[in-house]
mmCIF file of C-alpha atoms in Angstrom:
data_model
loop_
_atom_site.group_PDB
_atom_site.id
_atom_site.type_symbol
_atom_site.label_atom_id
_atom_site.label_comp_id
_atom_site.label_asym_id
_atom_site.label_seq_id
_atom_site.Cartn_x
_atom_site.Cartn_y
_atom_site.Cartn_z
ATOM 1 C CA UNK R 78 274.595 160.107 246.628
ATOM 2 C CA UNK R 79 271.470 160.814 248.591
ATOM 3 C CA UNK R 80 268.511 158.449 248.722
ATOM 4 C CA UNK R 81 266.236 160.914 246.941
ATOM 5 C CA UNK R 82 268.662 161.005 243.980
ATOM 6 C CA UNK R 83 267.484 157.490 243.084
ATOM 7 C CA UNK R 84 263.889 158.690 242.684
ATOM 8 C CA UNK R 85 264.430 161.836 240.660
ATOM 9 C CA UNK R 86 263.768 161.672 236.943
ATOM 10 C CA UNK R 87 266.805 162.200 234.738
ATOM 11 C CA UNK R 88 266.691 164.800 232.021
ATOM 12 C CA UNK R 89 267.091 163.699 228.405
ATOM 13 C CA UNK R 90 270.538 165.308 228.414
ATOM 14 C CA UNK R 91 271.629 163.225 231.411
ATOM 15 C CA UNK R 92 270.277 160.065 229.782
ATOM 16 C CA UNK R 93 272.123 160.839 226.536
ATOM 17 C CA UNK R 94 275.332 161.502 228.481
ATOM 18 C CA UNK R 95 275.000 158.166 230.335
ATOM 19 C CA UNK R 96 274.390 156.314 227.074
ATOM 20 C CA UNK R 97 277.421 157.934 225.463
ATOM 21 C CA UNK R 98 279.595 156.926 228.423
ATOM 22 C CA UNK R 99 278.354 153.333 228.157
ATOM 23 C CA UNK R 100 278.981 153.326 224.418
ATOM 24 C CA UNK R 101 282.547 154.564 224.890
ATOM 25 C CA UNK R 102 283.325 152.048 227.637
ATOM 26 C CA UNK R 103 281.809 149.125 225.726
ATOM 27 C CA UNK R 104 283.748 150.214 222.629
ATOM 28 C CA UNK R 105 286.985 150.206 224.645
ATOM 29 C CA UNK R 106 286.095 146.738 225.945
ATOM 30 C CA UNK R 107 285.495 145.579 222.338
ATOM 31 C CA UNK R 108 281.903 144.600 223.137
ATOM 32 C CA UNK R 109 279.459 145.232 220.304
ATOM 33 C CA UNK R 110 275.744 145.861 220.853
ATOM 34 C CA UNK R 111 275.108 142.397 219.400
ATOM 35 C CA UNK R 112 277.453 140.843 221.963
ATOM 36 C CA UNK R 113 275.721 142.778 224.771
ATOM 37 C CA UNK R 114 272.365 141.396 223.588
ATOM 38 C CA UNK R 115 273.770 137.844 223.550
ATOM 39 C CA UNK R 116 275.129 138.309 227.079
ATOM 40 C CA UNK R 117 271.770 139.682 228.232
ATOM 41 C CA UNK R 118 269.886 136.722 226.725
ATOM 42 C CA UNK R 119 272.269 134.218 228.331
ATOM 43 C CA UNK R 120 271.905 135.874 231.736
ATOM 44 C CA UNK R 121 268.100 135.826 231.411
ATOM 45 C CA UNK R 122 268.181 132.127 230.492
ATOM 46 C CA UNK R 123 270.408 131.124 233.427
ATOM 47 C CA UNK R 124 268.810 133.309 236.116
ATOM 48 C CA UNK R 125 265.315 132.264 235.005
ATOM 49 C CA UNK R 126 266.087 128.684 236.106
ATOM 50 C CA UNK R 127 266.154 129.868 239.717
ATOM 51 C CA UNK R 128 264.062 133.046 239.850
ATOM 52 C CA UNK R 129 261.114 134.735 238.218
ATOM 53 C CA UNK R 130 262.606 137.947 236.878
ATOM 54 C CA UNK R 131 261.378 141.011 235.022
ATOM 55 C CA UNK R 132 263.289 140.459 231.771
ATOM 56 C CA UNK R 133 262.064 143.794 230.377
ATOM 57 C CA UNK R 134 263.522 145.625 233.385
ATOM 58 C CA UNK R 135 266.909 143.901 233.174
ATOM 59 C CA UNK R 136 269.738 146.366 232.651
ATOM 60 C CA UNK R 137 273.260 145.272 231.744
ATOM 61 C CA UNK R 138 276.127 147.696 231.400
ATOM 62 C CA UNK R 139 279.844 147.552 230.830
ATOM 63 C CA UNK R 140 281.531 150.247 232.833
ATOM 64 C CA UNK R 141 284.966 150.934 234.259
ATOM 65 C CA UNK R 142 286.061 150.128 237.782
ATOM 66 C CA UNK R 143 289.294 150.260 239.734
ATOM 67 C CA UNK R 144 291.133 146.933 239.668
ATOM 68 C CA UNK R 145 291.682 145.185 243.004
ATOM 69 C CA UNK R 146 295.077 143.966 241.784
ATOM 70 C CA UNK R 147 296.496 147.424 241.013
ATOM 71 C CA UNK R 148 296.048 147.075 237.253
ATOM 72 C CA UNK R 149 294.417 150.491 237.057
ATOM 73 C CA UNK R 150 290.949 150.942 235.610
ATOM 74 C CA UNK R 151 289.406 147.841 234.001
ATOM 75 C CA UNK R 152 286.076 147.089 232.297
ATOM 76 C CA UNK R 153 283.374 145.586 234.549
ATOM 77 C CA UNK R 154 279.983 144.059 233.776
ATOM 78 C CA UNK R 155 277.134 145.260 235.988
ATOM 79 C CA UNK R 156 273.667 143.718 235.868
ATOM 80 C CA UNK R 157 270.535 145.098 237.491
ATOM 81 C CA UNK R 158 268.004 142.249 237.488
ATOM 82 C CA UNK R 159 264.547 142.878 238.998
ATOM 83 C CA UNK R 160 263.522 139.685 240.840
ATOM 84 C CA UNK R 161 259.822 138.898 241.106
ATOM 85 C CA UNK R 162 260.064 135.644 243.077
ATOM 86 C CA UNK R 163 262.281 132.658 243.810
ATOM 87 C CA UNK R 164 261.337 129.435 242.021
ATOM 88 C CA UNK R 165 262.972 126.787 244.169
ATOM 89 C CA UNK R 166 262.702 127.704 247.816
ATOM 90 C CA UNK R 167 264.213 125.214 250.240
ATOM 91 C CA UNK R 168 261.601 123.397 252.289
ATOM 92 C CA UNK R 169 261.595 124.206 256.012
#
């Protein structure tokens, strides 16, 4: 993937396709939308102890990834958390 691919705007069709993929993977992982929201809220609560984050920009997805232990493809949780600032910086 090229660097400029990150900055291009996705079409509504691409967005719908991505959402459908996420829905199928989360369904296979037996993770309901309610459970995803609970996970998201827990992550916000824990990370917020240490960092100022953009909770509105937080993106959590369940996707599939290749297992490191040769178990084939397994579900994986990916979180994209925009960090505004660190709260507890060590003193120098």
